[in-house]
PDB file of C-alpha atoms in Angstrom:
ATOM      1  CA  UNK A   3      17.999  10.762 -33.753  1.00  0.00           C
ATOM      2  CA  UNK A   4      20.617   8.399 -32.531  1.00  0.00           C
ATOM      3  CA  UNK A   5      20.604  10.234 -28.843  1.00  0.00           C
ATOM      4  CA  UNK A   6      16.376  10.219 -28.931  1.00  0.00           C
ATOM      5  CA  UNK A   7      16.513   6.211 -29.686  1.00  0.00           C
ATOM      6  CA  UNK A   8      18.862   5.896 -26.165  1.00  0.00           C
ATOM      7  CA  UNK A   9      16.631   7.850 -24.222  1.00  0.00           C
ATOM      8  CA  UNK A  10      13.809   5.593 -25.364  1.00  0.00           C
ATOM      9  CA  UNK A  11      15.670   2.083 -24.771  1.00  0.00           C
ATOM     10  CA  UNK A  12      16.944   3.778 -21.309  1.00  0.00           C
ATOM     11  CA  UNK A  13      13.128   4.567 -20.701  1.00  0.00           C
ATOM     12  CA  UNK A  14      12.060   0.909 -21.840  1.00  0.00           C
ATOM     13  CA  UNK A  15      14.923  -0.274 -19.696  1.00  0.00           C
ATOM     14  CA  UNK A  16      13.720   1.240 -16.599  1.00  0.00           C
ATOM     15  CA  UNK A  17      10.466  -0.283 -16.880  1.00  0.00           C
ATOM     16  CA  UNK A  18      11.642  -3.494 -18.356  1.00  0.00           C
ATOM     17  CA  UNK A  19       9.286  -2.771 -20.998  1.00  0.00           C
ATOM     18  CA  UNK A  20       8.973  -6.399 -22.309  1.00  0.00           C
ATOM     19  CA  UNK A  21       7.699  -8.365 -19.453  1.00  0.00           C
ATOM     20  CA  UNK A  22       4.677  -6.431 -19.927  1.00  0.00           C
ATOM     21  CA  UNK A  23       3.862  -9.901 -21.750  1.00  0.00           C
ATOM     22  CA  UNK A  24       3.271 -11.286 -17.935  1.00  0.00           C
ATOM     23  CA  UNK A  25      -0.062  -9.604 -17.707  1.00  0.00           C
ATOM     24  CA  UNK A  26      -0.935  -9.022 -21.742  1.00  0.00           C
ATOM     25  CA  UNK A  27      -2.337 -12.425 -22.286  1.00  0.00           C
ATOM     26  CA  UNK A  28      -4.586 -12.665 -19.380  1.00  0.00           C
ATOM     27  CA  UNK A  29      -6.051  -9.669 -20.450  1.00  0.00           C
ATOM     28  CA  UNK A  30      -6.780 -10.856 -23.963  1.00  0.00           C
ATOM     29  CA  UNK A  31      -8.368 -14.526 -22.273  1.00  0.00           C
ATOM     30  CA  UNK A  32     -10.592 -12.104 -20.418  1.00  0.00           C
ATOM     31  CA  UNK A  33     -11.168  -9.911 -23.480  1.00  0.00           C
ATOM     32  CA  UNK A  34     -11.935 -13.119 -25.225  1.00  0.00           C
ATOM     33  CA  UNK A  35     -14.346 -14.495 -22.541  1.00  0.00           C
ATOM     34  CA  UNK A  36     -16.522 -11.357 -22.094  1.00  0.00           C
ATOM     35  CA  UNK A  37     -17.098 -10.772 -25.676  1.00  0.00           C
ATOM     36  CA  UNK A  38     -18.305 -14.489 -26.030  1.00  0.00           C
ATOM     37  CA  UNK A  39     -20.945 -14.009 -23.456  1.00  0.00           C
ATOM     38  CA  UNK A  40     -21.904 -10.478 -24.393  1.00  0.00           C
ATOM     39  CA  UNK A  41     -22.733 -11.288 -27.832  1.00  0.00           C
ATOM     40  CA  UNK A  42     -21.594 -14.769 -28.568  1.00  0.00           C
ATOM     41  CA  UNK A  43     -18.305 -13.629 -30.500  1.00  0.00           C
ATOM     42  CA  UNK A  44     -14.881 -13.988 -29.378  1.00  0.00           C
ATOM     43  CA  UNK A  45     -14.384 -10.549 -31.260  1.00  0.00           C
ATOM     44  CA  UNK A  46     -14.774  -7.496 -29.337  1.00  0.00           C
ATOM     45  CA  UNK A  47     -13.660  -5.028 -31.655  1.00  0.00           C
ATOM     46  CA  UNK A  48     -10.626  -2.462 -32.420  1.00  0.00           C
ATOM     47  CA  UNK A  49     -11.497   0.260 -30.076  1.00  0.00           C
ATOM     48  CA  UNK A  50     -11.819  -1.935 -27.125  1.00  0.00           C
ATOM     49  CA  UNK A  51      -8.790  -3.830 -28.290  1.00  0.00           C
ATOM     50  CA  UNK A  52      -6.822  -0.702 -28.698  1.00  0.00           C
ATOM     51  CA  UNK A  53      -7.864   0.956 -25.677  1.00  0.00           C
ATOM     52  CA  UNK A  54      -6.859  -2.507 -23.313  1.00  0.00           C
ATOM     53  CA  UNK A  55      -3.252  -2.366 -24.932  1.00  0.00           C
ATOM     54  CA  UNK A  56      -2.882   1.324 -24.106  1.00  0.00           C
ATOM     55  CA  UNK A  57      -4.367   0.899 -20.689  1.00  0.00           C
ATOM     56  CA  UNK A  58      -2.892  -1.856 -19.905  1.00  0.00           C
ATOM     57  CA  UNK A  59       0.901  -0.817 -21.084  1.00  0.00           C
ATOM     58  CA  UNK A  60       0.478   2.585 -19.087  1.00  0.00           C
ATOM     59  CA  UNK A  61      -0.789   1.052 -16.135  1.00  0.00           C
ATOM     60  CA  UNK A  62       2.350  -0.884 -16.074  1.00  0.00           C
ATOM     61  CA  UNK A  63       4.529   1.710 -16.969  1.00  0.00           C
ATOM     62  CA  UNK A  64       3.377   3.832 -14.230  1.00  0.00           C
ATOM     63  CA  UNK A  65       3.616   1.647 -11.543  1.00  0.00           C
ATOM     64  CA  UNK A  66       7.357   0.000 -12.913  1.00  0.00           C
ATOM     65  CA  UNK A  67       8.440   3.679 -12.876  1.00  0.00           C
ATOM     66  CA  UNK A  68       6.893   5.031 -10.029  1.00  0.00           C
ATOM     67  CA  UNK A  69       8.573   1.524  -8.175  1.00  0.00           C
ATOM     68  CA  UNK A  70      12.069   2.450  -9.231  1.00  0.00           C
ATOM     69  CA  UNK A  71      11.480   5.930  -7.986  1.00  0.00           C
ATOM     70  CA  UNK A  72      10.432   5.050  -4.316  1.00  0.00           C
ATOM     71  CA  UNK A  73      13.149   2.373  -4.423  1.00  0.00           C
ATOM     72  CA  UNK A  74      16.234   4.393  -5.359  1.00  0.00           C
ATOM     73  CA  UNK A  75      17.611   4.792  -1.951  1.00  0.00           C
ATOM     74  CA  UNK A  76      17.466   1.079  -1.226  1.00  0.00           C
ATOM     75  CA  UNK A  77      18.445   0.221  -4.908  1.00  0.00           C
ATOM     76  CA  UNK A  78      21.810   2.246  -5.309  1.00  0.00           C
ATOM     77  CA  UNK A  79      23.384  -0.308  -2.661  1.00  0.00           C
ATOM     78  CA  UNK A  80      22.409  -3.345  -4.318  1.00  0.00           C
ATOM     79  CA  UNK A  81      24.780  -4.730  -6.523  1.00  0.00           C
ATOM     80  CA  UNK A  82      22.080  -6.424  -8.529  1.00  0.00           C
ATOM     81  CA  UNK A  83      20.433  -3.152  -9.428  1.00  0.00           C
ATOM     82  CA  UNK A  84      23.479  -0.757 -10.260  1.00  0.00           C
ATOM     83  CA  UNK A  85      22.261  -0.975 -14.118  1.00  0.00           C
ATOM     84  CA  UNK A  86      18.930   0.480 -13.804  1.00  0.00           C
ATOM     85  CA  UNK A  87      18.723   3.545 -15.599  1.00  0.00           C
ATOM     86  CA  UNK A  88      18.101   5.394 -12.753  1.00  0.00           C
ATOM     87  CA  UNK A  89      20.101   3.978 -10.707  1.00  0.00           C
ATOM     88  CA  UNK A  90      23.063   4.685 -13.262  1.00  0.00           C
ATOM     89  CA  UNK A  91      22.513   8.346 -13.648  1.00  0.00           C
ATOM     90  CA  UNK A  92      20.680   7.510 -17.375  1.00  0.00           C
ATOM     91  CA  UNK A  93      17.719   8.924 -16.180  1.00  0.00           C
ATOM     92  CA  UNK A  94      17.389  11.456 -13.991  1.00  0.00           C
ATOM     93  CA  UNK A  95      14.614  11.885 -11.280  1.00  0.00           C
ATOM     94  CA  UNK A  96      12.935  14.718 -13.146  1.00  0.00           C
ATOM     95  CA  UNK A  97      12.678  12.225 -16.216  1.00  0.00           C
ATOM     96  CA  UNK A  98      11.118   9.127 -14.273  1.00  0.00           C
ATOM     97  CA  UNK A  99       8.629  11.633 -12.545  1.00  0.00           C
ATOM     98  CA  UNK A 100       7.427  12.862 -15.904  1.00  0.00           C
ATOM     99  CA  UNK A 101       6.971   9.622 -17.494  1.00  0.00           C
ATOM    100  CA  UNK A 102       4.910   8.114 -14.297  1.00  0.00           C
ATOM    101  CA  UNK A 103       2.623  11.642 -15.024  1.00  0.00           C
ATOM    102  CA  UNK A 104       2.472  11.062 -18.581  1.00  0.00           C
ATOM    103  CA  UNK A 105       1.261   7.238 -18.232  1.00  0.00           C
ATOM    104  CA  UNK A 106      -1.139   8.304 -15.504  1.00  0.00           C
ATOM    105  CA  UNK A 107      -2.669  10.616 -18.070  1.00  0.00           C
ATOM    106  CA  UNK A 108      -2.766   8.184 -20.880  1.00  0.00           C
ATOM    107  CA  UNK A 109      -4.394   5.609 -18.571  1.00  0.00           C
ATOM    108  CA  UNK A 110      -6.997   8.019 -17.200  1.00  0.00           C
ATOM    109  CA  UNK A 111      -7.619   9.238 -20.712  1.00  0.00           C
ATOM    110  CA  UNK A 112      -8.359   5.838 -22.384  1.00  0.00           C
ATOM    111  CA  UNK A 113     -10.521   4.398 -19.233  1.00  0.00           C
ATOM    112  CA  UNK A 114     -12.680   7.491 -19.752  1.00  0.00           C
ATOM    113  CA  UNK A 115     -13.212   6.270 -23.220  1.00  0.00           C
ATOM    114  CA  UNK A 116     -13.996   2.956 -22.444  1.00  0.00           C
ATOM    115  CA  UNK A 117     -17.120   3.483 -20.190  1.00  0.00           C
ATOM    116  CA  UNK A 118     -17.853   5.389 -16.810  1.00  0.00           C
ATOM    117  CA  UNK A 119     -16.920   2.327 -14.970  1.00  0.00           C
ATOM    118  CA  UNK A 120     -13.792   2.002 -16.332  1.00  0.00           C
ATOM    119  CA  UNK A 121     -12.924   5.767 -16.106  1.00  0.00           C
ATOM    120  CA  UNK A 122     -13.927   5.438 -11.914  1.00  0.00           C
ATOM    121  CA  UNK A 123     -12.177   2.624 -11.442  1.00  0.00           C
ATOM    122  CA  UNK A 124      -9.306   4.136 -13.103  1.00  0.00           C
ATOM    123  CA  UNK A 125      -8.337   5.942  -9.772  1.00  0.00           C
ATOM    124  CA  UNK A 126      -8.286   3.479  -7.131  1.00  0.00           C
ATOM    125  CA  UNK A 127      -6.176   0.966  -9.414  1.00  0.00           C
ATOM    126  CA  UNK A 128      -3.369   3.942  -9.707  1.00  0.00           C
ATOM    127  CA  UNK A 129      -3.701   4.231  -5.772  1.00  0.00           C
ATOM    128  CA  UNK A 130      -3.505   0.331  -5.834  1.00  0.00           C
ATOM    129  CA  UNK A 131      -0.301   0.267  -8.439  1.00  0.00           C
ATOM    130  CA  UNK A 132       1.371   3.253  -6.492  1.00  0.00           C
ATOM    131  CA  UNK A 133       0.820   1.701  -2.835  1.00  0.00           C
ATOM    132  CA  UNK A 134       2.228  -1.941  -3.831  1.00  0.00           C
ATOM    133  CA  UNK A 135       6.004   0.702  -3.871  1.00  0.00           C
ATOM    134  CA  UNK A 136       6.113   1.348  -0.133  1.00  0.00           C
ATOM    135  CA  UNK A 137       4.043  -1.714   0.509  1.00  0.00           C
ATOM    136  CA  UNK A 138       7.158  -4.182   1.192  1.00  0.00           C
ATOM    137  CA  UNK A 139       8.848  -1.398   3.713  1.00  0.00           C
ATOM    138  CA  UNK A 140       6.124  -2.461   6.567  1.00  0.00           C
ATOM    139  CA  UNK A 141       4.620  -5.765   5.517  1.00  0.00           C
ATOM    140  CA  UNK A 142       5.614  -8.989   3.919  1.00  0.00           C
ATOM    141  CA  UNK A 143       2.027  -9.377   2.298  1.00  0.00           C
ATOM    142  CA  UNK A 144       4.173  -7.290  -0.431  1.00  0.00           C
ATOM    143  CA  UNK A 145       4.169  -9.989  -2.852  1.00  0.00           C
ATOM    144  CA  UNK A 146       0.046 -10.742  -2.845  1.00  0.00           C
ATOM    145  CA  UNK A 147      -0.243  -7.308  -3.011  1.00  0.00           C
ATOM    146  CA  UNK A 148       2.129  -7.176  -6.570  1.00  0.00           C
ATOM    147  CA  UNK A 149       0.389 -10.344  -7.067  1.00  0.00           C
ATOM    148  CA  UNK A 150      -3.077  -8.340  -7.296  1.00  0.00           C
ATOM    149  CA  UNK A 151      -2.200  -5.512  -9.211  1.00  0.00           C
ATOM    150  CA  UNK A 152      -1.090  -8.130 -12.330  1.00  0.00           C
ATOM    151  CA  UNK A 153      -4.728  -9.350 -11.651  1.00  0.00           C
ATOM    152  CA  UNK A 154      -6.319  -6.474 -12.247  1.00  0.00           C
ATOM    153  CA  UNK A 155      -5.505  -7.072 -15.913  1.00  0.00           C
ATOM    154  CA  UNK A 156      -8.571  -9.988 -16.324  1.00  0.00           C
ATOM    155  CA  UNK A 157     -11.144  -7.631 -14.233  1.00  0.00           C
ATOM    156  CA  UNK A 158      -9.868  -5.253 -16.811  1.00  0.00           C
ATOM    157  CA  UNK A 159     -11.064  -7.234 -19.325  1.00  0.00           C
ATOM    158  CA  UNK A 160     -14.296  -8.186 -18.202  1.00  0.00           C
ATOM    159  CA  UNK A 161     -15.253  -4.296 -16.817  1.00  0.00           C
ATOM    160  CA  UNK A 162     -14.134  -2.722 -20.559  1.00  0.00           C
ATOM    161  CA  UNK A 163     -16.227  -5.513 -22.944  1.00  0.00           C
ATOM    162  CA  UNK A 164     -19.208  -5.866 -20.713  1.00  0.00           C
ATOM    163  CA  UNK A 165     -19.158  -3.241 -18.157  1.00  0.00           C
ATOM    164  CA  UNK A 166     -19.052  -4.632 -15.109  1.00  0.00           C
ATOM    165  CA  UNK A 167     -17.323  -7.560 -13.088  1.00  0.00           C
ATOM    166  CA  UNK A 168     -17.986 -10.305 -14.113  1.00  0.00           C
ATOM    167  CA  UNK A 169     -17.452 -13.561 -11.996  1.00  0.00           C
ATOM    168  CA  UNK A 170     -15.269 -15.358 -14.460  1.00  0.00           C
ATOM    169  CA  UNK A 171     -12.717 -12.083 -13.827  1.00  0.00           C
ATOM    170  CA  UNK A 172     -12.634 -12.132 -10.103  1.00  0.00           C
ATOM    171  CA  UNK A 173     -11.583 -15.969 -10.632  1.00  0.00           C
ATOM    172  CA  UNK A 174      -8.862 -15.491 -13.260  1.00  0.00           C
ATOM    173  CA  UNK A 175      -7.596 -12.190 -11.314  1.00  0.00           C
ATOM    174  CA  UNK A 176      -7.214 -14.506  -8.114  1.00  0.00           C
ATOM    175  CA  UNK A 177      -5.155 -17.372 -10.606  1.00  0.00           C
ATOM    176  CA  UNK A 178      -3.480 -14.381 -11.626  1.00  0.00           C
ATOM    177  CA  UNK A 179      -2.505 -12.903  -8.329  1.00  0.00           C
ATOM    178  CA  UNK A 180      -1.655 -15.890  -6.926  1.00  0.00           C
ATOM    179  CA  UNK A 181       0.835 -17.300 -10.166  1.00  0.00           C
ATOM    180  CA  UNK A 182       2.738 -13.896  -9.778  1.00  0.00           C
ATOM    181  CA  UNK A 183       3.114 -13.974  -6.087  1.00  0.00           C
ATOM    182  CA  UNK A 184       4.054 -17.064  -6.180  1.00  0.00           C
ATOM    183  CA  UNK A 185       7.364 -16.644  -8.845  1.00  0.00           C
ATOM    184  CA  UNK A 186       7.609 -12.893  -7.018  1.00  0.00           C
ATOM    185  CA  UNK A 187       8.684 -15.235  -3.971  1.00  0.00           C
ATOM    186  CA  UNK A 188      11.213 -16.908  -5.959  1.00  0.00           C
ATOM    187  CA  UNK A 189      12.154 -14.165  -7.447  1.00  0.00           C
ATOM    188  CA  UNK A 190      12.971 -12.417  -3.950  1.00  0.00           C
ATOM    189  CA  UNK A 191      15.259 -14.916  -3.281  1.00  0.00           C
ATOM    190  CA  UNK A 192      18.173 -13.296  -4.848  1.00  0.00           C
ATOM    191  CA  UNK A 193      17.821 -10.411  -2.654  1.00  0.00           C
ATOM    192  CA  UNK A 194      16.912 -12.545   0.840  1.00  0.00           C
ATOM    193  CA  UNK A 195      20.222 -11.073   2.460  1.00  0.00           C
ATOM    194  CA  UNK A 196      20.572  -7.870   1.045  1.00  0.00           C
ATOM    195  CA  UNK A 197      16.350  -7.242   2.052  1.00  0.00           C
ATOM    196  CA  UNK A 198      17.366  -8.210   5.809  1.00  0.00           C
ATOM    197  CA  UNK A 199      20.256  -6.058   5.891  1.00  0.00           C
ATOM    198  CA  UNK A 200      18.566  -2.904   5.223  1.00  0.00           C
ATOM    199  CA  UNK A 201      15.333  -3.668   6.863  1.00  0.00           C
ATOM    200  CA  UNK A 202      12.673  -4.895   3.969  1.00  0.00           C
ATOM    201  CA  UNK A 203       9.781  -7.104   4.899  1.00  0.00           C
ATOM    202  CA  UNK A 204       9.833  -9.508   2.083  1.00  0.00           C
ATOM    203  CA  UNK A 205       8.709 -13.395   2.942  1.00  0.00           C
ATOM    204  CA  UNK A 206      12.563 -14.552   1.919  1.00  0.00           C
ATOM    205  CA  UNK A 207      14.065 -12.194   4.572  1.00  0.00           C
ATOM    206  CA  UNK A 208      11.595 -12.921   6.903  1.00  0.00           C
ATOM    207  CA  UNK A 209      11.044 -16.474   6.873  1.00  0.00           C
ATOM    208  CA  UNK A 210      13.767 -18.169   5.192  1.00  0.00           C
ATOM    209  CA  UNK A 211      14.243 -20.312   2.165  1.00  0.00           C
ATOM    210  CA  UNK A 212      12.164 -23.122   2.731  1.00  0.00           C
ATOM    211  CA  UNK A 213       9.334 -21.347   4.055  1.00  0.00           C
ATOM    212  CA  UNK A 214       9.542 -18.949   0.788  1.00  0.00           C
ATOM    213  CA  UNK A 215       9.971 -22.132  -1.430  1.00  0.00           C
ATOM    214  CA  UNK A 216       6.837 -23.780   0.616  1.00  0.00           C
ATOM    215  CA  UNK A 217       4.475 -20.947  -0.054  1.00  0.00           C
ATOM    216  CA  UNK A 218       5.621 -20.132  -3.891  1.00  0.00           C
ATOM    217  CA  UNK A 219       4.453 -23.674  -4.252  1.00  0.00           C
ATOM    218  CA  UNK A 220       0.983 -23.119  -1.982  1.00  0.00           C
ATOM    219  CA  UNK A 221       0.451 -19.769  -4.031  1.00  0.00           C
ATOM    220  CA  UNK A 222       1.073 -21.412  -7.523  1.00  0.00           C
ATOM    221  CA  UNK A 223      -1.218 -24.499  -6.385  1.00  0.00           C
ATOM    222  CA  UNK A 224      -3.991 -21.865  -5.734  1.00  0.00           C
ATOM    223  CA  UNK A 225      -3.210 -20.509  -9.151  1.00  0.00           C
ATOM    224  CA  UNK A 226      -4.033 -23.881 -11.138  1.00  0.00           C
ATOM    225  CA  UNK A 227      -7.128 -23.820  -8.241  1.00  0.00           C
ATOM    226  CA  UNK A 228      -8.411 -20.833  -9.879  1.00  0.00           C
ATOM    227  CA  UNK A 229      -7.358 -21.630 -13.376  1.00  0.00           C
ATOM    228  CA  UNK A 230      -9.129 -24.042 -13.276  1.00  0.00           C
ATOM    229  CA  UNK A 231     -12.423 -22.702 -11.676  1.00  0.00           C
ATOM    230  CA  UNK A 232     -12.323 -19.848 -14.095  1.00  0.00           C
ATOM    231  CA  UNK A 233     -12.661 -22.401 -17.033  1.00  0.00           C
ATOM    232  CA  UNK A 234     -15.573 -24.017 -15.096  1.00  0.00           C
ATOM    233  CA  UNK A 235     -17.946 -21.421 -14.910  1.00  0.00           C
ATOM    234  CA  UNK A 236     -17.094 -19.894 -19.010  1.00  0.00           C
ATOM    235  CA  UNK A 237     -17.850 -21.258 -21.877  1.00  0.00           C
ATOM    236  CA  UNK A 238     -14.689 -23.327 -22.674  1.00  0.00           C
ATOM    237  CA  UNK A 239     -14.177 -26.612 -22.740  1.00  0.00           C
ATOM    238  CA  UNK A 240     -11.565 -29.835 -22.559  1.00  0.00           C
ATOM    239  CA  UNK A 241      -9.105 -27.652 -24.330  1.00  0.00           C
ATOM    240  CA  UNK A 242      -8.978 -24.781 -22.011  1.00  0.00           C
ATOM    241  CA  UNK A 243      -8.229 -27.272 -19.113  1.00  0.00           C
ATOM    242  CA  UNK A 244      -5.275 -28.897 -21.173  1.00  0.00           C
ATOM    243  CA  UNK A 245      -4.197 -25.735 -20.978  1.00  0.00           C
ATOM    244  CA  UNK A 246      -4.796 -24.960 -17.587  1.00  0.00           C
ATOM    245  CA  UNK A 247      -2.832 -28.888 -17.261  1.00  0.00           C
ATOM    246  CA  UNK A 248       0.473 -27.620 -19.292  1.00  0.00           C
ATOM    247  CA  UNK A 249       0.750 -24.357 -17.139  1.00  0.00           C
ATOM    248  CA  UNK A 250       0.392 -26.635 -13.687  1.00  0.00           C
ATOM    249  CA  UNK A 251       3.522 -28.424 -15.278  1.00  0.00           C
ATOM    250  CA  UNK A 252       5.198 -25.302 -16.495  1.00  0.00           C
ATOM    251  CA  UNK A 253       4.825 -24.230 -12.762  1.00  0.00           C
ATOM    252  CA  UNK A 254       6.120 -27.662 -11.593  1.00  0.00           C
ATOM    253  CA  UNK A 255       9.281 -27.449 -13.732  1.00  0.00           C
ATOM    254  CA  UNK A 256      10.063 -23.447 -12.258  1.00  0.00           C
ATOM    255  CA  UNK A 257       9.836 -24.989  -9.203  1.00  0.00           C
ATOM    256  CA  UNK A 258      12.507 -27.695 -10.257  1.00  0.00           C
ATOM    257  CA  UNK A 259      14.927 -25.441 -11.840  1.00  0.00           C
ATOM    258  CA  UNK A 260      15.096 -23.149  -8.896  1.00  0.00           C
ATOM    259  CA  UNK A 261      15.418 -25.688  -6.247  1.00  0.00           C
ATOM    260  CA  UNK A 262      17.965 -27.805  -8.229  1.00  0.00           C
ATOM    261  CA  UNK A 263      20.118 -24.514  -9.315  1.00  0.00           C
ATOM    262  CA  UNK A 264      19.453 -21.057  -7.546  1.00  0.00           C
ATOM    263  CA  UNK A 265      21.639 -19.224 -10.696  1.00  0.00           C
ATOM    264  CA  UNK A 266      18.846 -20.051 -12.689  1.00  0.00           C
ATOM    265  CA  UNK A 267      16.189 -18.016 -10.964  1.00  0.00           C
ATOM    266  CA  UNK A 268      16.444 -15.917 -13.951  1.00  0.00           C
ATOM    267  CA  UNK A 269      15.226 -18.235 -16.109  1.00  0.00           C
ATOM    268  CA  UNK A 270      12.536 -19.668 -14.056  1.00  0.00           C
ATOM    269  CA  UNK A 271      12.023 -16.209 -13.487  1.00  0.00           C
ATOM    270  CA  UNK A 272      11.683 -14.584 -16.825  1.00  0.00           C
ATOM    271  CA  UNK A 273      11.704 -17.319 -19.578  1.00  0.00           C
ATOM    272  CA  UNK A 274       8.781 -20.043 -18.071  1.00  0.00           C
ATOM    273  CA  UNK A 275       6.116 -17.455 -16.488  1.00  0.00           C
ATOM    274  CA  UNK A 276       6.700 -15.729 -20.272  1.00  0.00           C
ATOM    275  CA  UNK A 277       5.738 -18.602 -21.457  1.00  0.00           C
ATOM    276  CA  UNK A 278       2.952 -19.700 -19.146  1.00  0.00           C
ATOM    277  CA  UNK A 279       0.933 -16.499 -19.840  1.00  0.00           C
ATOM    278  CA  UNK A 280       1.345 -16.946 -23.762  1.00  0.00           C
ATOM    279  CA  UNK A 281       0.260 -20.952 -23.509  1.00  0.00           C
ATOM    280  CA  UNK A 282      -2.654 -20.060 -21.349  1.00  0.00           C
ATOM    281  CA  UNK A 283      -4.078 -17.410 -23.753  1.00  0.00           C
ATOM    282  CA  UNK A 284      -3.214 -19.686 -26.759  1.00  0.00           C
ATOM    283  CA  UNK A 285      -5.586 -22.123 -25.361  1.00  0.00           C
ATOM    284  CA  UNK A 286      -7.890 -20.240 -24.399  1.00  0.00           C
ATOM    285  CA  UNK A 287      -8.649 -18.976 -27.965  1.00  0.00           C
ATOM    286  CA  UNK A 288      -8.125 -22.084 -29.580  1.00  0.00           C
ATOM    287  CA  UNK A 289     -11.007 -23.871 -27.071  1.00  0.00           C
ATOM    288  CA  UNK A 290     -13.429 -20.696 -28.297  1.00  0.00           C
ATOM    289  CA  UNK A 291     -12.614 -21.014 -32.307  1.00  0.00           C
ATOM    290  CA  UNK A 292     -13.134 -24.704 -31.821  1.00  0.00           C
ATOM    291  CA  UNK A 293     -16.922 -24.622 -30.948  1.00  0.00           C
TER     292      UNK A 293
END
């Protein structure tokens, strides 16, 4: 018992199982949304419910695992990812290429179960989650392209509760792909010189610090943009754009941290988009039991 528990924390490890709260909330706003305008309720039922988690948690487990696969020969050099699981001899190769089957499977399964769109759909978003892996070795668009497959989450929504794509989705996806490009830049900063030493295209090796720290800011900007233009054409109100205020400030205050202190790109990192995603969805679904 006490050897299967380490497997399973070196398997949540790997994936770094709970920032799968990033993308969990904006899929629950878009959950929320669809179900009002399909029927006027903001509840859309345990099987749909259900289903999103599992798709939404294999999704991400498939592409976090099938990542640190393609990555391991630029990984085992860099001193800031000698404790990854796989990286550490935890987890063998055999191990991570089972799991990235397994979650393929579970997130083909419950698509199919959601609706034919979903299930076809279901194919070209594992292409999309696979690609973003060997994306960064040839372009620097690397970080949009990350950026888009945490936006998939709202189109998600909107495809599973009302069958298709909805307008309101394509908006929050875009807030969405924008927000996590945006702290992905950021986030690259901590490997600028070790990315232009063994030949990666990311925006930090390419362009520099203040370039990178200019276009976080231009990609988060975009992100309140579309926040805010996705709560414009639902039916929310004055709270939802309070919301869509607090995370503009949120945003504002990652910026600060990083530029004042680059030690703290962890927390900027981690702690404030955690919370961003939570405060966004917490508004959202307090605007929709207000009316």
């Amino acid at each position: 018992m006490n050897i299967l528990w380490i497997k399973i924390k070196d398997i949540l490890d790997l994936v770094v199982f709970k920032h799968s709260l990033f993308a969990l909330p904006f899929l629950f706003s878009s959950l929320l949304v669809a179900s009002k305008i399909a029927n006027g309720s903001i509840w859309f039922g345990f099987k749909d419910l259900i289903l999103a988690i599992l798709c939404a948690i294999s999704a991400r487990n498939f592409a976090m695992a099938n990542n640190r696969l393609i990555d391991e020969d630029i990984d085992k050099d860099n001193p800031r990812c000698q404790d990854r699981p796989n990286i550490s001899g935890k987890i063998g190769r055999k191990s991570v290429i089972a799991f990235i089957i397994l979650n393929a499977f579970i997130f083909l399964l419950c698509a199919f179960y959601i609706n034919d769109l979903a299930f076809w759909l279901s194919f070209p978003v594992l292409g999309i989650l696979a690609f973003y892996s060997v994306f960064k070795r040839f372009s620097s668009l690397a970080h949009l392209v990350l950026g888009f497959c945490l936006g998939l989450a709202p189109i998600a929504g909107s495809v599973i509760v009302l069958g298709e794509i909805h307008i309101f989705s394509v908006l929050l996806c875009l807030g969405v792909s924008f927000w996590t490009a945006g702290f992905d830049l950021l986030y690259a900063l901590q490997d600028m010189e070790y990315d232009k030493k063994v030949g990666l295209h990311s925006i930090p090796a390419k362009f520099g610090l203040q370039t990178t720290l200019f276009l976080s800011a231009f990609c988060h900007l975009l992100a309140v943009l579309f926040w805010f233009l996705f709560v414009w054409v639902t039916p929310l109100g004055s709270i939802a754009f309070i919301g869509v205020a607090v995370n503009a400030v949120i945003l504002f205050f990652e910026h600060k941290i990083v530029r004042e202190n680059f030690a703290k790109i962890d927390k900027a990192f981690f702690t404030l988009n955690a919370y961003l995603s939570v405060v966004f969805f917490i508004f959202i679904w307090v605007d929709m039991l207000w009316k």
